[in-house]
Tab-separated table of C-alpha atoms in Angstrom:
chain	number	residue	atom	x	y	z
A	1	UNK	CA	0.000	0.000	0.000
A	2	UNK	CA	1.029	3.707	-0.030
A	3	UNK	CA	-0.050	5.533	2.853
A	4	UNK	CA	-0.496	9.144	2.146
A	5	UNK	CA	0.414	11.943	5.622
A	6	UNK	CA	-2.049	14.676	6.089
A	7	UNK	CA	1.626	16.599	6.192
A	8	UNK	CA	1.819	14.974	2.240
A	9	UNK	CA	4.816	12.141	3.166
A	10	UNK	CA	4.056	9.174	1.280
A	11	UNK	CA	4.878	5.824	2.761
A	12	UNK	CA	4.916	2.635	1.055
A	13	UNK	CA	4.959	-0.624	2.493
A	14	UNK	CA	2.296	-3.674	3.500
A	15	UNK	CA	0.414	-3.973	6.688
A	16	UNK	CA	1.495	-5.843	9.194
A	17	UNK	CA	-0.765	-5.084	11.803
A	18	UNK	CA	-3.357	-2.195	13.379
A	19	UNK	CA	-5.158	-1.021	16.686
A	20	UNK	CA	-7.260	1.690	17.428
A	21	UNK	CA	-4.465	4.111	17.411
A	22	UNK	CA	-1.241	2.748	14.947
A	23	UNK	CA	-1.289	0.729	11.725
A	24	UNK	CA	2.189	-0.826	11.386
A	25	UNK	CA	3.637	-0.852	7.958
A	26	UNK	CA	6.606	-3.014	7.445
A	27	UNK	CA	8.931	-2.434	4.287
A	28	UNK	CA	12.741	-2.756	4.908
A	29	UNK	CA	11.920	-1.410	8.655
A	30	UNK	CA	8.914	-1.896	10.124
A	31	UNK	CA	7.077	1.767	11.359
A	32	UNK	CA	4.345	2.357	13.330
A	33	UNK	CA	2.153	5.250	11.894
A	34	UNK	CA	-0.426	7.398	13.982
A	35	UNK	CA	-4.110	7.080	12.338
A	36	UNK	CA	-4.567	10.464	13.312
A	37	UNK	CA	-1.572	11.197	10.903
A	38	UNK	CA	-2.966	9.472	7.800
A	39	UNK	CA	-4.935	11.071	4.813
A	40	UNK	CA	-5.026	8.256	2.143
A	41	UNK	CA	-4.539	4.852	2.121
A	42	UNK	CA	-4.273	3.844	-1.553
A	43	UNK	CA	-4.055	0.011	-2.117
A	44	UNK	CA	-0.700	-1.363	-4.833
A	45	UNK	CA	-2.966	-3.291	-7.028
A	46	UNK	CA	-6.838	-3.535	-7.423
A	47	UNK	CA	-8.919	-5.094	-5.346
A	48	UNK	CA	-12.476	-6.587	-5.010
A	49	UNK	CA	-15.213	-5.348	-2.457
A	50	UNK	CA	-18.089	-7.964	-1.994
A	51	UNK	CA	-21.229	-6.589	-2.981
A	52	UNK	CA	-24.636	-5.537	-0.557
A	53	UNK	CA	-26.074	-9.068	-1.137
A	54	UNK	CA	-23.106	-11.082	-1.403
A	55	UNK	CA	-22.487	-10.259	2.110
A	56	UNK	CA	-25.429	-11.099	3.459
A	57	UNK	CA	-26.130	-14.705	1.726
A	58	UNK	CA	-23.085	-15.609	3.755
């Protein structure tokens, strides 16, 4: 993912993990980024959102 700062830093890396507070994003270091911090989080490829109805058949 790149992760966009409300300051305009962009950070690229995947999640590794998330709270309330802090998503962790691991690329050659591991940082742990304030959600209060982050504007965009923009994914590296597409992906697919299950529709309305698809969710609730399941």
């Amino acid at each position: 993912v790149s992760i966009y700062l409300v300051n305009g830093i962009k950070l690229q890396g995947q999640i590794e993990s998330f709270d309330q507070y802090v998503v962790l994003l691991k690329n050659t270091v591991t940082q742990m980024v304030y959600k209060h911090a982050i504007s965009t989080v923009v994914p590296a490829r597409a992906i697919t959102m299950p529709h309305e109805n698809e969710r609730e058949a399941a």
